[in-house]
Amino acid sequence: MLYLIGLGLSYADDITVRGLNAVKKCKRVYLEAYTSILMAADKESLEEFYGREVILADRELVESGSDIILENAQEDDVAFLVVGDPFGATTHTDLIIRARELNIPIETIHNASVMNAVGACGLQLYNFGQTVSLVFFTENWRPDSFYNKILENRKIGLHTLVLLDIKVKEQSIENMARGRLIYEPPRYMSIETAAEQLLEIEEKRQEQCYTENTPAVAISRLGSPAQTIKAATLKELTQYESGEPLHSLIILGRQVHDLELDYLQAFCENIDQYKQFVREDQEFFKPPPYVPPEEDEFSD
C-alpha cells in the first residue's frame, strides 16, 4: 500500500490520528521536501514524534526516482508525507499514476492546506477564483503568465490567492552546466518581493489588472505560532517587513462582502482608507449596465 499523508501546516502533531497510525505501520516513510516546509517542525522532530526514520524526498527523487519510492509497495506499506494536503501540489499526481500502473493500492489521508486555511484572513473561500503561482524573477526570465488569470478573476469579482516561490535544493546555471552537485541556499519569496514583481508586470502590460492602490492581504506563516496577516495596498506591501517564511498574498476581487471587510479590520492600520480603496476598485471593475439587444424590425 502507498499512503499519501497530509501533514498540515506547521506542527509535528498536526498530522491526523489516522495518518499517524498509518505512518507507524509503514516500512518506509518519505517526506516530500521541496514544495513546502513545516514551520514548527523538522525531520528530526518528526522522527521523534513518529518513532520512525524519515527519508527526505527532494524534487529529483520524486520526479525521477519514483521507482525507488514505490519499490516493493505491492507487498510493503510505504508512506509519502506531504506538507499541507497531498493534492495541494499537482506534482504528486505523477506518483499516483505510476503507482496505479504498477497495481499498487493507494490510500490518501487528507489534511489542512493553504488552499482552505487561507480563510483565516476572513475572506470567504467561495469568493476565490483561480490560484496562481509567482516565481522569482531573474535577469533574463520574468514570466507573466499569472497576469491573465488574475485579470480573469478580477473581471468576475473574485479574489486571487497568489502562492509565492520556494527554491529548495536548486543549482546555479554554472554548476548545472558543469555537472557539479552544488546547491544554492534555500530561498523563500517575501511579500515585499511579490508585490514589487506584480507591480512590475502591470507596468509592463498596462492592462489595468491592478494598480498600486489595489487592496490586498498578506499572510505569513499561516497556521504557525508566528502567523501574521496584513491588509494593505500592493504599494504599501512593497515596504512591508514580512519576516520569516512561508508567505502568501491575496489580491481582492470586486465582490467584497461587508462581513469580509469587517473581519479584515483587525489586520488593517487604516480601515477607512482601505475601504475607500476597495470602493474605488469595485467601481473600476463594475460590469457595464445591461443593454437589451435591438429588436429585429422584420421579426414577428
JSON list of C-alpha atoms in Angstrom, two decimals, residues 14-170:
[
{"chain": "A", "resi": 14, "resn": "ASP", "atom": "CA", "xyz": [-0.82, 18.49, 13.02]},
{"chain": "A", "resi": 15, "resn": "ILE", "atom": "CA", "xyz": [-0.95, 15.07, 11.35]},
{"chain": "A", "resi": 16, "resn": "THR", "atom": "CA", "xyz": [-4.32, 13.34, 11.74]},
{"chain": "A", "resi": 17, "resn": "VAL", "atom": "CA", "xyz": [-4.73, 10.34, 14.04]},
{"chain": "A", "resi": 18, "resn": "ARG", "atom": "CA", "xyz": [-5.40, 8.12, 11.00]},
{"chain": "A", "resi": 19, "resn": "GLY", "atom": "CA", "xyz": [-2.31, 9.50, 9.30]},
{"chain": "A", "resi": 20, "resn": "LEU", "atom": "CA", "xyz": [-0.13, 8.87, 12.35]},
{"chain": "A", "resi": 21, "resn": "ASN", "atom": "CA", "xyz": [-1.39, 5.29, 12.66]},
{"chain": "A", "resi": 22, "resn": "ALA", "atom": "CA", "xyz": [-0.55, 4.69, 9.01]},
{"chain": "A", "resi": 23, "resn": "VAL", "atom": "CA", "xyz": [2.96, 6.13, 9.40]},
{"chain": "A", "resi": 24, "resn": "LYS", "atom": "CA", "xyz": [3.71, 3.89, 12.37]},
{"chain": "A", "resi": 25, "resn": "LYS", "atom": "CA", "xyz": [2.97, 0.73, 10.42]},
{"chain": "A", "resi": 26, "resn": "CYS", "atom": "CA", "xyz": [4.87, 1.65, 7.25]},
{"chain": "A", "resi": 27, "resn": "LYS", "atom": "CA", "xyz": [8.18, 0.03, 6.35]},
{"chain": "A", "resi": 28, "resn": "ARG", "atom": "CA", "xyz": [9.50, 3.23, 4.72]},
{"chain": "A", "resi": 29, "resn": "VAL", "atom": "CA", "xyz": [8.46, 6.83, 5.35]},
{"chain": "A", "resi": 30, "resn": "TYR", "atom": "CA", "xyz": [9.33, 9.56, 2.81]},
{"chain": "A", "resi": 31, "resn": "LEU", "atom": "CA", "xyz": [8.93, 13.30, 3.43]},
{"chain": "A", "resi": 32, "resn": "GLU", "atom": "CA", "xyz": [8.44, 15.41, 0.32]},
{"chain": "A", "resi": 33, "resn": "ALA", "atom": "CA", "xyz": [10.83, 18.28, 0.95]},
{"chain": "A", "resi": 34, "resn": "TYR", "atom": "CA", "xyz": [10.60, 20.81, -1.86]},
{"chain": "A", "resi": 35, "resn": "THR", "atom": "CA", "xyz": [7.07, 22.17, -2.40]},
{"chain": "A", "resi": 36, "resn": "SER", "atom": "CA", "xyz": [6.70, 23.44, 1.17]},
{"chain": "A", "resi": 37, "resn": "ILE", "atom": "CA", "xyz": [8.08, 23.21, 4.72]},
{"chain": "A", "resi": 38, "resn": "LEU", "atom": "CA", "xyz": [6.65, 22.62, 8.15]},
{"chain": "A", "resi": 39, "resn": "MET", "atom": "CA", "xyz": [7.28, 25.86, 10.02]},
{"chain": "A", "resi": 40, "resn": "ALA", "atom": "CA", "xyz": [7.34, 24.44, 13.55]},
{"chain": "A", "resi": 41, "resn": "ALA", "atom": "CA", "xyz": [8.91, 21.02, 12.86]},
{"chain": "A", "resi": 42, "resn": "ASP", "atom": "CA", "xyz": [11.82, 19.43, 11.01]},
{"chain": "A", "resi": 43, "resn": "LYS", "atom": "CA", "xyz": [12.97, 15.94, 10.02]},
{"chain": "A", "resi": 44, "resn": "GLU", "atom": "CA", "xyz": [14.39, 15.20, 13.47]},
{"chain": "A", "resi": 45, "resn": "SER", "atom": "CA", "xyz": [11.30, 16.29, 15.37]},
{"chain": "A", "resi": 46, "resn": "LEU", "atom": "CA", "xyz": [9.09, 14.27, 13.03]},
{"chain": "A", "resi": 47, "resn": "GLU", "atom": "CA", "xyz": [11.22, 11.18, 13.58]},
{"chain": "A", "resi": 48, "resn": "GLU", "atom": "CA", "xyz": [10.95, 11.63, 17.32]},
{"chain": "A", "resi": 49, "resn": "PHE", "atom": "CA", "xyz": [7.18, 12.08, 17.16]},
{"chain": "A", "resi": 50, "resn": "TYR", "atom": "CA", "xyz": [6.59, 9.16, 14.78]},
{"chain": "A", "resi": 51, "resn": "GLY", "atom": "CA", "xyz": [9.17, 6.85, 16.29]},
{"chain": "A", "resi": 52, "resn": "ARG", "atom": "CA", "xyz": [10.28, 6.10, 12.74]},
{"chain": "A", "resi": 53, "resn": "GLU", "atom": "CA", "xyz": [13.09, 7.06, 10.37]},
{"chain": "A", "resi": 54, "resn": "VAL", "atom": "CA", "xyz": [12.05, 9.71, 7.85]},
{"chain": "A", "resi": 55, "resn": "ILE", "atom": "CA", "xyz": [13.66, 9.78, 4.39]},
{"chain": "A", "resi": 56, "resn": "LEU", "atom": "CA", "xyz": [13.82, 13.22, 2.73]},
{"chain": "A", "resi": 57, "resn": "ALA", "atom": "CA", "xyz": [12.48, 13.12, -0.83]},
{"chain": "A", "resi": 58, "resn": "ASP", "atom": "CA", "xyz": [13.73, 16.03, -2.92]},
{"chain": "A", "resi": 59, "resn": "ARG", "atom": "CA", "xyz": [12.43, 17.07, -6.34]},
{"chain": "A", "resi": 60, "resn": "GLU", "atom": "CA", "xyz": [14.87, 14.80, -8.17]},
{"chain": "A", "resi": 61, "resn": "LEU", "atom": "CA", "xyz": [13.80, 11.71, -6.20]},
{"chain": "A", "resi": 62, "resn": "VAL", "atom": "CA", "xyz": [10.07, 12.38, -6.54]},
{"chain": "A", "resi": 63, "resn": "GLU", "atom": "CA", "xyz": [10.10, 13.33, -10.22]},
{"chain": "A", "resi": 64, "resn": "SER", "atom": "CA", "xyz": [12.82, 10.98, -11.49]},
{"chain": "A", "resi": 65, "resn": "GLY", "atom": "CA", "xyz": [13.15, 8.29, -8.85]},
{"chain": "A", "resi": 66, "resn": "SER", "atom": "CA", "xyz": [9.57, 7.23, -8.22]},
{"chain": "A", "resi": 67, "resn": "ASP", "atom": "CA", "xyz": [10.59, 3.60, -8.69]},
{"chain": "A", "resi": 68, "resn": "ILE", "atom": "CA", "xyz": [12.74, 3.90, -5.56]},
{"chain": "A", "resi": 69, "resn": "ILE", "atom": "CA", "xyz": [9.80, 5.23, -3.53]},
{"chain": "A", "resi": 70, "resn": "LEU", "atom": "CA", "xyz": [7.44, 2.58, -4.90]},
{"chain": "A", "resi": 71, "resn": "GLU", "atom": "CA", "xyz": [9.86, -0.34, -4.60]},
{"chain": "A", "resi": 72, "resn": "ASN", "atom": "CA", "xyz": [8.04, -3.40, -3.19]},
{"chain": "A", "resi": 73, "resn": "ALA", "atom": "CA", "xyz": [5.00, -1.27, -2.32]},
{"chain": "A", "resi": 74, "resn": "GLN", "atom": "CA", "xyz": [2.83, -4.11, -3.63]},
{"chain": "A", "resi": 75, "resn": "GLU", "atom": "CA", "xyz": [3.86, -6.06, -0.52]},
{"chain": "A", "resi": 76, "resn": "ASP", "atom": "CA", "xyz": [5.13, -3.38, 1.89]},
{"chain": "A", "resi": 77, "resn": "ASP", "atom": "CA", "xyz": [3.40, -0.31, 3.31]},
{"chain": "A", "resi": 78, "resn": "VAL", "atom": "CA", "xyz": [5.12, 2.91, 2.20]},
{"chain": "A", "resi": 79, "resn": "ALA", "atom": "CA", "xyz": [4.23, 6.43, 3.40]},
{"chain": "A", "resi": 80, "resn": "PHE", "atom": "CA", "xyz": [4.71, 9.57, 1.34]},
{"chain": "A", "resi": 81, "resn": "LEU", "atom": "CA", "xyz": [4.31, 12.62, 3.58]},
{"chain": "A", "resi": 82, "resn": "VAL", "atom": "CA", "xyz": [3.29, 15.99, 2.14]},
{"chain": "A", "resi": 83, "resn": "VAL", "atom": "CA", "xyz": [3.19, 19.32, 3.97]},
{"chain": "A", "resi": 84, "resn": "GLY", "atom": "CA", "xyz": [-0.39, 20.57, 3.79]},
{"chain": "A", "resi": 85, "resn": "ASP", "atom": "CA", "xyz": [-2.59, 18.23, 1.78]},
{"chain": "A", "resi": 86, "resn": "PRO", "atom": "CA", "xyz": [-1.32, 15.55, -0.65]},
{"chain": "A", "resi": 87, "resn": "PHE", "atom": "CA", "xyz": [-3.18, 17.18, -3.54]},
{"chain": "A", "resi": 88, "resn": "GLY", "atom": "CA", "xyz": [-2.14, 20.73, -2.74]},
{"chain": "A", "resi": 89, "resn": "ALA", "atom": "CA", "xyz": [0.63, 20.35, -5.36]},
{"chain": "A", "resi": 90, "resn": "THR", "atom": "CA", "xyz": [-0.03, 18.75, -8.75]},
{"chain": "A", "resi": 91, "resn": "THR", "atom": "CA", "xyz": [3.46, 17.20, -8.64]},
{"chain": "A", "resi": 92, "resn": "HIS", "atom": "CA", "xyz": [2.18, 14.28, -6.61]},
{"chain": "A", "resi": 93, "resn": "THR", "atom": "CA", "xyz": [-0.35, 13.12, -9.19]},
{"chain": "A", "resi": 94, "resn": "ASP", "atom": "CA", "xyz": [2.56, 11.69, -11.22]},
{"chain": "A", "resi": 95, "resn": "LEU", "atom": "CA", "xyz": [3.48, 9.43, -8.31]},
{"chain": "A", "resi": 96, "resn": "ILE", "atom": "CA", "xyz": [-0.10, 8.19, -8.05]},
{"chain": "A", "resi": 97, "resn": "ILE", "atom": "CA", "xyz": [-0.31, 7.47, -11.78]},
{"chain": "A", "resi": 98, "resn": "ARG", "atom": "CA", "xyz": [2.93, 5.49, -11.59]},
{"chain": "A", "resi": 99, "resn": "ALA", "atom": "CA", "xyz": [1.64, 3.51, -8.59]},
{"chain": "A", "resi": 100, "resn": "ARG", "atom": "CA", "xyz": [-1.56, 2.66, -10.48]},
{"chain": "A", "resi": 101, "resn": "GLU", "atom": "CA", "xyz": [0.48, 1.41, -13.42]},
{"chain": "A", "resi": 102, "resn": "LEU", "atom": "CA", "xyz": [2.27, -0.94, -11.01]},
{"chain": "A", "resi": 103, "resn": "ASN", "atom": "CA", "xyz": [-1.04, -2.08, -9.46]},
{"chain": "A", "resi": 104, "resn": "ILE", "atom": "CA", "xyz": [-0.06, -0.67, -6.07]},
{"chain": "A", "resi": 105, "resn": "PRO", "atom": "CA", "xyz": [-3.03, 0.09, -3.80]},
{"chain": "A", "resi": 106, "resn": "ILE", "atom": "CA", "xyz": [-3.24, 3.76, -2.77]},
{"chain": "A", "resi": 107, "resn": "GLU", "atom": "CA", "xyz": [-4.80, 5.45, 0.23]},
{"chain": "A", "resi": 108, "resn": "THR", "atom": "CA", "xyz": [-4.92, 9.21, 0.68]},
{"chain": "A", "resi": 109, "resn": "ILE", "atom": "CA", "xyz": [-5.21, 10.82, 4.12]},
{"chain": "A", "resi": 110, "resn": "HIS", "atom": "CA", "xyz": [-6.05, 14.49, 3.81]},
{"chain": "A", "resi": 111, "resn": "ASN", "atom": "CA", "xyz": [-5.16, 17.47, 5.99]},
{"chain": "A", "resi": 112, "resn": "ALA", "atom": "CA", "xyz": [-5.34, 21.27, 6.09]},
{"chain": "A", "resi": 113, "resn": "SER", "atom": "CA", "xyz": [-3.50, 23.22, 3.39]},
{"chain": "A", "resi": 114, "resn": "VAL", "atom": "CA", "xyz": [-3.09, 26.85, 2.40]},
{"chain": "A", "resi": 115, "resn": "MET", "atom": "CA", "xyz": [-5.96, 26.36, -0.04]},
{"chain": "A", "resi": 116, "resn": "ASN", "atom": "CA", "xyz": [-8.50, 26.17, 2.77]},
{"chain": "A", "resi": 117, "resn": "ALA", "atom": "CA", "xyz": [-6.66, 27.64, 5.78]},
{"chain": "A", "resi": 118, "resn": "VAL", "atom": "CA", "xyz": [-6.36, 30.93, 3.88]},
{"chain": "A", "resi": 119, "resn": "GLY", "atom": "CA", "xyz": [-9.89, 31.58, 5.12]},
{"chain": "A", "resi": 120, "resn": "ALA", "atom": "CA", "xyz": [-8.27, 32.63, 8.41]},
{"chain": "A", "resi": 121, "resn": "CYS", "atom": "CA", "xyz": [-7.92, 36.13, 6.96]},
{"chain": "A", "resi": 122, "resn": "GLY", "atom": "CA", "xyz": [-11.70, 36.48, 6.84]},
{"chain": "A", "resi": 123, "resn": "LEU", "atom": "CA", "xyz": [-12.17, 36.32, 3.07]},
{"chain": "A", "resi": 124, "resn": "GLN", "atom": "CA", "xyz": [-14.79, 33.74, 2.15]},
{"chain": "A", "resi": 125, "resn": "LEU", "atom": "CA", "xyz": [-13.48, 30.69, 0.29]},
{"chain": "A", "resi": 126, "resn": "TYR", "atom": "CA", "xyz": [-16.47, 30.76, -2.05]},
{"chain": "A", "resi": 127, "resn": "ASN", "atom": "CA", "xyz": [-15.28, 34.12, -3.35]},
{"chain": "A", "resi": 128, "resn": "PHE", "atom": "CA", "xyz": [-11.87, 32.89, -4.56]},
{"chain": "A", "resi": 129, "resn": "GLY", "atom": "CA", "xyz": [-11.11, 32.31, -8.23]},
{"chain": "A", "resi": 130, "resn": "GLN", "atom": "CA", "xyz": [-8.09, 30.71, -9.88]},
{"chain": "A", "resi": 131, "resn": "THR", "atom": "CA", "xyz": [-4.99, 30.29, -7.72]},
{"chain": "A", "resi": 132, "resn": "VAL", "atom": "CA", "xyz": [-1.72, 31.44, -9.30]},
{"chain": "A", "resi": 133, "resn": "SER", "atom": "CA", "xyz": [1.96, 30.91, -8.55]},
{"chain": "A", "resi": 134, "resn": "LEU", "atom": "CA", "xyz": [4.54, 33.69, -8.64]},
{"chain": "A", "resi": 135, "resn": "VAL", "atom": "CA", "xyz": [8.15, 32.67, -9.28]},
{"chain": "A", "resi": 136, "resn": "PHE", "atom": "CA", "xyz": [11.35, 34.57, -8.55]},
{"chain": "A", "resi": 137, "resn": "PHE", "atom": "CA", "xyz": [12.30, 36.83, -11.45]},
{"chain": "A", "resi": 138, "resn": "THR", "atom": "CA", "xyz": [15.82, 36.58, -12.83]},
{"chain": "A", "resi": 139, "resn": "GLU", "atom": "CA", "xyz": [17.76, 38.97, -15.02]},
{"chain": "A", "resi": 140, "resn": "ASN", "atom": "CA", "xyz": [16.67, 37.18, -18.18]},
{"chain": "A", "resi": 141, "resn": "TRP", "atom": "CA", "xyz": [13.42, 35.49, -17.10]},
{"chain": "A", "resi": 142, "resn": "ARG", "atom": "CA", "xyz": [10.42, 37.48, -15.91]},
{"chain": "A", "resi": 143, "resn": "PRO", "atom": "CA", "xyz": [7.35, 35.36, -16.72]},
{"chain": "A", "resi": 144, "resn": "ASP", "atom": "CA", "xyz": [3.92, 36.98, -16.61]},
{"chain": "A", "resi": 145, "resn": "SER", "atom": "CA", "xyz": [1.58, 34.07, -17.40]},
{"chain": "A", "resi": 146, "resn": "PHE", "atom": "CA", "xyz": [-0.07, 34.56, -13.98]},
{"chain": "A", "resi": 147, "resn": "TYR", "atom": "CA", "xyz": [-1.32, 38.01, -15.06]},
{"chain": "A", "resi": 148, "resn": "ASN", "atom": "CA", "xyz": [-4.09, 36.76, -17.34]},
{"chain": "A", "resi": 149, "resn": "LYS", "atom": "CA", "xyz": [-5.55, 34.53, -14.63]},
{"chain": "A", "resi": 150, "resn": "ILE", "atom": "CA", "xyz": [-5.58, 37.37, -12.10]},
{"chain": "A", "resi": 151, "resn": "LEU", "atom": "CA", "xyz": [-7.30, 39.58, -14.68]},
{"chain": "A", "resi": 152, "resn": "GLU", "atom": "CA", "xyz": [-9.94, 36.91, -15.33]},
{"chain": "A", "resi": 153, "resn": "ASN", "atom": "CA", "xyz": [-10.61, 36.65, -11.60]},
{"chain": "A", "resi": 154, "resn": "ARG", "atom": "CA", "xyz": [-10.81, 40.40, -11.22]},
{"chain": "A", "resi": 155, "resn": "LYS", "atom": "CA", "xyz": [-13.27, 40.82, -14.08]},
{"chain": "A", "resi": 156, "resn": "ILE", "atom": "CA", "xyz": [-15.75, 38.46, -12.44]},
{"chain": "A", "resi": 157, "resn": "GLY", "atom": "CA", "xyz": [-15.12, 39.88, -8.97]},
{"chain": "A", "resi": 158, "resn": "LEU", "atom": "CA", "xyz": [-13.22, 37.01, -7.34]},
{"chain": "A", "resi": 159, "resn": "HIS", "atom": "CA", "xyz": [-10.22, 37.08, -5.00]},
{"chain": "A", "resi": 160, "resn": "THR", "atom": "CA", "xyz": [-6.90, 35.64, -6.20]},
{"chain": "A", "resi": 161, "resn": "LEU", "atom": "CA", "xyz": [-4.63, 33.56, -3.98]},
{"chain": "A", "resi": 162, "resn": "VAL", "atom": "CA", "xyz": [-1.01, 34.06, -5.06]},
{"chain": "A", "resi": 163, "resn": "LEU", "atom": "CA", "xyz": [1.37, 31.31, -3.93]},
{"chain": "A", "resi": 164, "resn": "LEU", "atom": "CA", "xyz": [4.94, 32.59, -3.60]},
{"chain": "A", "resi": 165, "resn": "ASP", "atom": "CA", "xyz": [8.01, 30.82, -4.91]},
{"chain": "A", "resi": 166, "resn": "ILE", "atom": "CA", "xyz": [10.15, 28.41, -2.90]},
{"chain": "A", "resi": 167, "resn": "LYS", "atom": "CA", "xyz": [13.63, 27.45, -4.05]},
{"chain": "A", "resi": 168, "resn": "VAL", "atom": "CA", "xyz": [14.98, 24.38, -2.26]},
{"chain": "A", "resi": 169, "resn": "LYS", "atom": "CA", "xyz": [17.97, 22.34, -3.45]},
{"chain": "A", "resi": 170, "resn": "GLU", "atom": "CA", "xyz": [18.36, 24.41, -6.61]}
]
